[in-house]
Amino acid sequence: MATFFQSVSRQFGRQSNKDGKNNQQKAQNSSPTSYTPSMPPLTNSPAVSSTLSLDNGYGGDRHADDEPAKFFFKEKHATNFILKGNFMTLAAQPKHIELGEWLAHQIVEQNRLLAGLLQCIQEIDSNTGLAVCSPRSCPTMSAGRHTYTWLNNDKTPIKVPACQYIGLVQKWIVGKIHDPKIFPTDSTTVAASTYASGGMNTPGSTTPIPTGPTTLNTPLATLAGNDWAGKSSGFPESFLGDCKNITRQMFRCYAHLYHAHWENPFYHLGMDKQLNSCFVHFMTVAMLYKLLSEKDMEPMQPLIDIWLANGAIPADAASGAGASGAAISS
């Protein structure tokens, strides 16, 4: 079976860098939650699943103590990738693909790549009997000066071990992706409201529906009612918001991987290049479609700034040029 990181390299269309060490972890085709460490159950309710904790306005507590300099924020390590190329070729919306369809594809693909990285910290150490990321090593879900919390059934923010938080996030994301009301897979379920009023193509109609007087200057989107990403493909009006929430939680997982586990296991196994490659791909998508706010990105801003300066994150992505759904050349 090909390794997870070999599949990443094939998708990018380039050979992986041969001077890196052999990849140690293999991705499985099972659910992303299959490697979640056993933890005391946290009641899973709609309030817990759909609501994200926001402390101090940016999603995490800030530790007062200054953090020591991080190696992964240094350009020497920040520019290590398993391949070289323009990540816009993977992030830019194809010309004939609707924005909602493309965002759905990106969410599923980014979740797959992240799940492969998370397996590296979910493996059990035979010497200790614990995962690399365990309640002992990571008693809270933190990323530098930030600590993320989860909401319980009473909508009270609570701190949980990082491995439990990540497990909850993975289950929450999979639940979203597998919910046909959020990620529809049947094109026949497109709602009638998708079509412009008065059109011959309105589902279920045999005659045009009369509309009020209009002018030649009235935009078609206005004639059709409210418009949103994915409307023409049957995605709900809340779809873009769901994509942003999912992306925010994925980012938190990446931030924890860097701040808590960059040295062990990624750097020690020579896999920091894979981590960088997946994260710069993720950030290119997130910034291109404006799926993250500046406050969301704060824990990893020094690394992001390096990639913006050297072009690893292209200028079109940095400007959020893809958020409008307009075609972008890659």
PDB file of C-alpha atoms in Angstrom, residues 89-258:
ATOM      1  CA  THR A  89      -2.824  24.628  -9.103  1.00  0.00           C
ATOM      2  CA  LEU A  90      -4.480  22.643  -6.302  1.00  0.00           C
ATOM      3  CA  ALA A  91      -6.490  25.457  -4.742  1.00  0.00           C
ATOM      4  CA  ALA A  92      -7.894  27.490  -7.643  1.00  0.00           C
ATOM      5  CA  GLN A  93     -11.491  26.820  -8.642  1.00  0.00           C
ATOM      6  CA  PRO A  94     -11.671  25.171 -12.093  1.00  0.00           C
ATOM      7  CA  LYS A  95     -13.434  27.218 -14.728  1.00  0.00           C
ATOM      8  CA  HIS A  96     -16.503  25.010 -15.114  1.00  0.00           C
ATOM      9  CA  ILE A  97     -16.926  23.933 -11.465  1.00  0.00           C
ATOM     10  CA  GLU A  98     -19.415  25.798  -9.284  1.00  0.00           C
ATOM     11  CA  LEU A  99     -17.932  27.399  -6.139  1.00  0.00           C
ATOM     12  CA  GLY A 100     -19.971  25.335  -3.680  1.00  0.00           C
ATOM     13  CA  GLU A 101     -18.967  22.083  -5.364  1.00  0.00           C
ATOM     14  CA  TRP A 102     -15.319  23.134  -5.289  1.00  0.00           C
ATOM     15  CA  LEU A 103     -15.405  24.165  -1.626  1.00  0.00           C
ATOM     16  CA  ALA A 104     -17.003  20.827  -0.734  1.00  0.00           C
ATOM     17  CA  HIS A 105     -14.193  19.029  -2.572  1.00  0.00           C
ATOM     18  CA  GLN A 106     -11.574  21.107  -0.784  1.00  0.00           C
ATOM     19  CA  ILE A 107     -13.057  20.456   2.660  1.00  0.00           C
ATOM     20  CA  VAL A 108     -13.126  16.692   2.089  1.00  0.00           C
ATOM     21  CA  GLU A 109      -9.590  16.679   0.673  1.00  0.00           C
ATOM     22  CA  GLN A 110      -8.129  18.871   3.422  1.00  0.00           C
ATOM     23  CA  ASN A 111      -9.727  16.644   6.045  1.00  0.00           C
ATOM     24  CA  ARG A 112      -8.124  13.597   4.409  1.00  0.00           C
ATOM     25  CA  LEU A 113      -4.662  15.177   4.439  1.00  0.00           C
ATOM     26  CA  LEU A 114      -5.004  16.369   8.034  1.00  0.00           C
ATOM     27  CA  ALA A 115      -6.212  12.935   9.193  1.00  0.00           C
ATOM     28  CA  GLY A 116      -3.016  11.372   7.834  1.00  0.00           C
ATOM     29  CA  LEU A 117      -0.877  13.819   9.830  1.00  0.00           C
ATOM     30  CA  LEU A 118      -2.913  13.320  12.985  1.00  0.00           C
ATOM     31  CA  GLN A 119      -2.274   9.580  12.825  1.00  0.00           C
ATOM     32  CA  CYS A 120       1.386  10.372  13.534  1.00  0.00           C
ATOM     33  CA  ILE A 121       0.545  11.693  17.003  1.00  0.00           C
ATOM     34  CA  GLN A 122      -2.159   9.084  17.648  1.00  0.00           C
ATOM     35  CA  GLU A 123       0.178   6.095  17.319  1.00  0.00           C
ATOM     36  CA  ILE A 124       0.816   4.236  20.567  1.00  0.00           C
ATOM     37  CA  ASP A 125       4.364   4.255  21.939  1.00  0.00           C
ATOM     38  CA  SER A 126       5.170   0.631  22.848  1.00  0.00           C
ATOM     39  CA  ASN A 127       7.469   1.801  25.642  1.00  0.00           C
ATOM     40  CA  THR A 128       4.899   3.902  27.468  1.00  0.00           C
ATOM     41  CA  GLY A 129       1.645   2.449  26.197  1.00  0.00           C
ATOM     42  CA  LEU A 130       0.504   6.000  25.468  1.00  0.00           C
ATOM     43  CA  ALA A 131       0.001   7.907  22.255  1.00  0.00           C
ATOM     44  CA  VAL A 132       2.468  10.643  21.348  1.00  0.00           C
ATOM     45  CA  CYS A 133      -0.342  13.104  22.075  1.00  0.00           C
ATOM     46  CA  SER A 134      -1.868  11.971  25.356  1.00  0.00           C
ATOM     47  CA  PRO A 135      -3.481  13.535  28.436  1.00  0.00           C
ATOM     48  CA  ARG A 136      -0.059  13.337  30.081  1.00  0.00           C
ATOM     49  CA  SER A 137       1.856  15.158  27.314  1.00  0.00           C
ATOM     50  CA  CYS A 138      -0.947  17.529  26.266  1.00  0.00           C
ATOM     51  CA  PRO A 139      -3.442  18.087  29.108  1.00  0.00           C
ATOM     52  CA  THR A 140      -5.091  20.907  27.153  1.00  0.00           C
ATOM     53  CA  MET A 141      -5.668  21.709  23.487  1.00  0.00           C
ATOM     54  CA  SER A 142      -3.063  24.426  23.183  1.00  0.00           C
ATOM     55  CA  ALA A 143      -1.034  26.164  20.500  1.00  0.00           C
ATOM     56  CA  GLY A 144       1.606  28.391  22.012  1.00  0.00           C
ATOM     57  CA  ARG A 145      -0.153  31.140  23.983  1.00  0.00           C
ATOM     58  CA  HIS A 146      -3.585  29.896  22.971  1.00  0.00           C
ATOM     59  CA  THR A 147      -5.709  27.272  24.689  1.00  0.00           C
ATOM     60  CA  TYR A 148      -8.857  26.085  22.931  1.00  0.00           C
ATOM     61  CA  THR A 149     -11.931  24.900  24.798  1.00  0.00           C
ATOM     62  CA  TRP A 150     -14.977  22.800  23.935  1.00  0.00           C
ATOM     63  CA  LEU A 151     -18.580  23.523  24.864  1.00  0.00           C
ATOM     64  CA  ASN A 152     -20.417  20.955  26.951  1.00  0.00           C
ATOM     65  CA  ASN A 153     -24.179  20.373  26.991  1.00  0.00           C
ATOM     66  CA  ASP A 154     -24.649  23.429  29.199  1.00  0.00           C
ATOM     67  CA  LYS A 155     -22.737  25.490  26.615  1.00  0.00           C
ATOM     68  CA  THR A 156     -20.008  26.012  29.171  1.00  0.00           C
ATOM     69  CA  PRO A 157     -16.435  26.195  27.794  1.00  0.00           C
ATOM     70  CA  ILE A 158     -14.359  23.378  29.282  1.00  0.00           C
ATOM     71  CA  LYS A 159     -10.724  22.445  28.837  1.00  0.00           C
ATOM     72  CA  VAL A 160     -10.094  18.889  27.651  1.00  0.00           C
ATOM     73  CA  PRO A 161      -6.874  17.048  26.724  1.00  0.00           C
ATOM     74  CA  ALA A 162      -5.692  17.746  23.207  1.00  0.00           C
ATOM     75  CA  CYS A 163      -6.200  14.145  22.092  1.00  0.00           C
ATOM     76  CA  GLN A 164      -9.818  14.259  23.235  1.00  0.00           C
ATOM     77  CA  TYR A 165     -10.418  17.635  21.606  1.00  0.00           C
ATOM     78  CA  ILE A 166      -8.931  16.386  18.318  1.00  0.00           C
ATOM     79  CA  GLY A 167     -11.038  13.225  18.474  1.00  0.00           C
ATOM     80  CA  LEU A 168     -14.173  15.301  18.991  1.00  0.00           C
ATOM     81  CA  VAL A 169     -13.232  17.588  16.109  1.00  0.00           C
ATOM     82  CA  GLN A 170     -12.632  14.655  13.773  1.00  0.00           C
ATOM     83  CA  LYS A 171     -16.012  13.106  14.605  1.00  0.00           C
ATOM     84  CA  TRP A 172     -17.705  16.490  14.268  1.00  0.00           C
ATOM     85  CA  ILE A 173     -16.162  17.110  10.821  1.00  0.00           C
ATOM     86  CA  VAL A 174     -17.009  13.622   9.554  1.00  0.00           C
ATOM     87  CA  GLY A 175     -20.569  14.127  10.783  1.00  0.00           C
ATOM     88  CA  LYS A 176     -20.822  17.385   8.848  1.00  0.00           C
ATOM     89  CA  ILE A 177     -19.385  15.883   5.654  1.00  0.00           C
ATOM     90  CA  HIS A 178     -21.703  12.872   5.810  1.00  0.00           C
ATOM     91  CA  ASP A 179     -24.806  14.990   6.438  1.00  0.00           C
ATOM     92  CA  PRO A 180     -26.634  15.206   3.061  1.00  0.00           C
ATOM     93  CA  LYS A 181     -28.386  18.376   4.216  1.00  0.00           C
ATOM     94  CA  ILE A 182     -24.996  20.124   4.439  1.00  0.00           C
ATOM     95  CA  PHE A 183     -22.992  18.243   1.788  1.00  0.00           C
ATOM     96  CA  PRO A 184     -25.646  17.048  -0.678  1.00  0.00           C
ATOM     97  CA  THR A 185     -24.579  14.308  -3.055  1.00  0.00           C
ATOM     98  CA  ASP A 186     -27.828  13.835  -5.012  1.00  0.00           C
ATOM     99  CA  SER A 187     -28.197  16.439  -7.749  1.00  0.00           C
ATOM    100  CA  THR A 188     -31.924  15.705  -8.008  1.00  0.00           C
ATOM    101  CA  THR A 189     -32.519  17.351  -4.619  1.00  0.00           C
ATOM    102  CA  VAL A 190     -31.836  20.890  -5.891  1.00  0.00           C
ATOM    103  CA  ALA A 191     -34.552  23.113  -4.477  1.00  0.00           C
ATOM    104  CA  ALA A 192     -36.964  25.025  -6.694  1.00  0.00           C
ATOM    105  CA  SER A 193     -35.734  28.277  -5.142  1.00  0.00           C
ATOM    106  CA  THR A 194     -32.473  27.692  -6.989  1.00  0.00           C
ATOM    107  CA  TYR A 195     -34.099  28.723 -10.265  1.00  0.00           C
ATOM    108  CA  ALA A 196     -35.035  32.239 -11.300  1.00  0.00           C
ATOM    109  CA  SER A 197     -38.729  33.003 -10.778  1.00  0.00           C
ATOM    110  CA  GLY A 198     -40.645  32.924 -14.031  1.00  0.00           C
ATOM    111  CA  GLY A 199     -38.208  30.610 -15.793  1.00  0.00           C
ATOM    112  CA  MET A 200     -39.353  27.725 -17.970  1.00  0.00           C
ATOM    113  CA  ASN A 201     -36.816  25.539 -16.165  1.00  0.00           C
ATOM    114  CA  THR A 202     -38.441  25.887 -12.758  1.00  0.00           C
ATOM    115  CA  PRO A 203     -38.755  22.284 -11.420  1.00  0.00           C
ATOM    116  CA  GLY A 204     -42.301  21.004 -11.373  1.00  0.00           C
ATOM    117  CA  SER A 205     -43.763  23.809 -13.455  1.00  0.00           C
ATOM    118  CA  THR A 206     -45.442  23.501 -16.805  1.00  0.00           C
ATOM    119  CA  THR A 207     -45.969  27.206 -17.448  1.00  0.00           C
ATOM    120  CA  PRO A 208     -43.877  30.258 -16.594  1.00  0.00           C
ATOM    121  CA  ILE A 209     -44.544  31.902 -13.238  1.00  0.00           C
ATOM    122  CA  PRO A 210     -45.372  35.599 -13.673  1.00  0.00           C
ATOM    123  CA  THR A 211     -43.114  38.029 -11.867  1.00  0.00           C
ATOM    124  CA  GLY A 212     -43.455  41.666 -10.970  1.00  0.00           C
ATOM    125  CA  PRO A 213     -42.215  44.444 -13.238  1.00  0.00           C
ATOM    126  CA  THR A 214     -38.473  44.813 -13.490  1.00  0.00           C
ATOM    127  CA  THR A 215     -35.872  46.619 -15.553  1.00  0.00           C
ATOM    128  CA  LEU A 216     -33.118  45.486 -17.843  1.00  0.00           C
ATOM    129  CA  ASN A 217     -30.612  46.654 -15.229  1.00  0.00           C
ATOM    130  CA  THR A 218     -31.875  44.294 -12.506  1.00  0.00           C
ATOM    131  CA  PRO A 219     -29.205  41.629 -11.761  1.00  0.00           C
ATOM    132  CA  LEU A 220     -30.233  38.038 -12.390  1.00  0.00           C
ATOM    133  CA  ALA A 221     -29.182  37.179  -8.811  1.00  0.00           C
ATOM    134  CA  THR A 222     -31.790  39.665  -7.575  1.00  0.00           C
ATOM    135  CA  LEU A 223     -34.461  38.162  -9.773  1.00  0.00           C
ATOM    136  CA  ALA A 224     -33.647  34.725  -8.386  1.00  0.00           C
ATOM    137  CA  GLY A 225     -33.703  35.877  -4.779  1.00  0.00           C
ATOM    138  CA  ASN A 226     -30.841  35.538  -2.317  1.00  0.00           C
ATOM    139  CA  ASP A 227     -27.676  34.032  -3.722  1.00  0.00           C
ATOM    140  CA  TRP A 228     -24.927  32.086  -1.960  1.00  0.00           C
ATOM    141  CA  ALA A 229     -22.023  29.771  -2.651  1.00  0.00           C
ATOM    142  CA  GLY A 230     -23.376  26.400  -3.734  1.00  0.00           C
ATOM    143  CA  LYS A 231     -26.972  27.513  -4.285  1.00  0.00           C
ATOM    144  CA  SER A 232     -27.136  26.252  -7.852  1.00  0.00           C
ATOM    145  CA  SER A 233     -25.722  22.884  -6.739  1.00  0.00           C
ATOM    146  CA  GLY A 234     -28.217  22.364  -3.926  1.00  0.00           C
ATOM    147  CA  PHE A 235     -26.062  23.430  -0.976  1.00  0.00           C
ATOM    148  CA  PRO A 236     -27.857  25.205   1.901  1.00  0.00           C
ATOM    149  CA  GLU A 237     -27.522  28.911   2.549  1.00  0.00           C
ATOM    150  CA  SER A 238     -25.471  28.110   5.671  1.00  0.00           C
ATOM    151  CA  PHE A 239     -22.929  26.090   3.652  1.00  0.00           C
ATOM    152  CA  LEU A 240     -20.191  28.727   3.530  1.00  0.00           C
ATOM    153  CA  GLY A 241     -20.508  29.253   7.289  1.00  0.00           C
ATOM    154  CA  ASP A 242     -20.135  25.507   7.845  1.00  0.00           C
ATOM    155  CA  CYS A 243     -17.024  25.497   5.651  1.00  0.00           C
ATOM    156  CA  LYS A 244     -15.531  28.320   7.729  1.00  0.00           C
ATOM    157  CA  ASN A 245     -16.272  26.531  11.014  1.00  0.00           C
ATOM    158  CA  ILE A 246     -14.732  23.295   9.740  1.00  0.00           C
ATOM    159  CA  THR A 247     -11.669  25.127   8.429  1.00  0.00           C
ATOM    160  CA  ARG A 248     -11.245  26.915  11.764  1.00  0.00           C
ATOM    161  CA  GLN A 249     -11.182  23.607  13.634  1.00  0.00           C
ATOM    162  CA  MET A 250      -8.752  22.092  11.123  1.00  0.00           C
ATOM    163  CA  PHE A 251      -6.492  25.089  11.642  1.00  0.00           C
ATOM    164  CA  ARG A 252      -6.516  24.537  15.405  1.00  0.00           C
ATOM    165  CA  CYS A 253      -5.385  20.956  14.849  1.00  0.00           C
ATOM    166  CA  TYR A 254      -2.535  22.142  12.619  1.00  0.00           C
ATOM    167  CA  ALA A 255      -1.556  24.785  15.189  1.00  0.00           C
ATOM    168  CA  HIS A 256      -1.361  22.109  17.885  1.00  0.00           C
ATOM    169  CA  LEU A 257       0.710  19.832  15.643  1.00  0.00           C
ATOM    170  CA  TYR A 258       3.272  22.590  15.175  1.00  0.00           C
TER     171      TYR A 258
END
